[in-house]
């Protein structure tokens, strides 16, 4: 999973997470729509981690956080 400098795939890739890695999320914002063909999710909701890096919610299993609504807005 690419961690980016803003909520969109055109953002600079700052780091990558391996499958199964854990990350602490800070908040969510709307950004570019993303489709995860593996998981079957489509969403424009992105999450920001505690270090300020963005990742699409389409690739996250985050209990209590929504794929379609801003559960914890930035």
C-alpha positions as a Python dict, from the first residue, in 0.01 Angstrom:
ca = {
    (1, 'X'): (0, 0, 0),
    (2, 'X'): (144, 336, -103),
    (3, 'X'): (152, 615, 155),
    (4, 'X'): (124, 952, -20),
    (5, 'X'): (164, 1322, 53),
    (6, 'X'): (-200, 1400, -33),
    (7, 'X'): (-523, 1200, -83),
    (8, 'X'): (-478, 1095, -445),
    (9, 'X'): (-276, 848, -652),
    (10, 'X'): (-87, 1137, -813),
    (11, 'X'): (60, 1231, -474),
    (12, 'X'): (426, 1163, -412),
    (13, 'X'): (480, 815, -270),
    (14, 'X'): (645, 862, 69),
    (15, 'X'): (655, 498, 183),
    (16, 'X'): (491, 159, 135),
    (17, 'X'): (317, -80, 373),
    (18, 'X'): (326, -455, 326),
    (19, 'X'): (6, -657, 339),
    (20, 'X'): (-91, -717, 701),
    (21, 'X'): (110, -422, 833),
    (22, 'X'): (-51, -218, 1108),
    (23, 'X'): (-82, 159, 1094),
    (24, 'X'): (-233, 412, 1334),
    (25, 'X'): (-486, 637, 1162),
    (26, 'X'): (-553, 999, 1259),
    (27, 'X'): (-844, 1109, 1038),
    (28, 'X'): (-1017, 1086, 699),
    (29, 'X'): (-1082, 1319, 404),
    (30, 'X'): (-1229, 1290, 57),
    (31, 'X'): (-988, 1260, -233),
    (32, 'X'): (-950, 1075, -559),
    (33, 'X'): (-1181, 778, -611),
    (34, 'X'): (-995, 448, -594),
    (35, 'X'): (-1096, 92, -682),
    (36, 'X'): (-937, -209, -516),
    (37, 'X'): (-998, -486, -768),
    (38, 'X'): (-865, -743, -518),
    (39, 'X'): (-1096, -640, -233),
    (40, 'X'): (-1381, -517, -454),
    (41, 'X'): (-1408, -177, -285),
    (42, 'X'): (-1446, 164, -451),
    (43, 'X'): (-1421, 478, -241),
    (44, 'X'): (-1303, 839, -244),
    (45, 'X'): (-1231, 832, 131),
    (46, 'X'): (-864, 849, 230),
    (47, 'X'): (-711, 808, 574),
    (48, 'X'): (-416, 1004, 714),
    (49, 'X'): (-179, 832, 954),
    (50, 'X'): (-17, 993, 1257),
    (51, 'X'): (284, 1090, 1041),
    (52, 'X'): (65, 1283, 794),
    (53, 'X'): (79, 1025, 514),
    (54, 'X'): (-236, 940, 314),
    (55, 'X'): (-372, 601, 206),
    (56, 'X'): (-697, 499, 37),
    (57, 'X'): (-956, 337, 261),
    (58, 'X'): (-1019, 93, -29),
    (59, 'X'): (-719, -107, 92),
    (60, 'X'): (-765, -86, 470),
    (61, 'X'): (-937, -307, 725),
    (62, 'X'): (-1002, -45, 991),
    (63, 'X'): (-1275, -148, 1237),
    (64, 'X'): (-1503, 144, 1319),
    (65, 'X'): (-1384, 348, 1017),
    (66, 'X'): (-1611, 384, 714),
    (67, 'X'): (-1517, 321, 350),
    (68, 'X'): (-1782, 565, 227),
    (69, 'X'): (-1838, 821, 503),
    (70, 'X'): (-1597, 1037, 697),
    (71, 'X'): (-1600, 856, 1030),
    (72, 'X'): (-1318, 1071, 1174),
    (73, 'X'): (-1291, 1387, 958),
    (74, 'X'): (-965, 1581, 942),
}
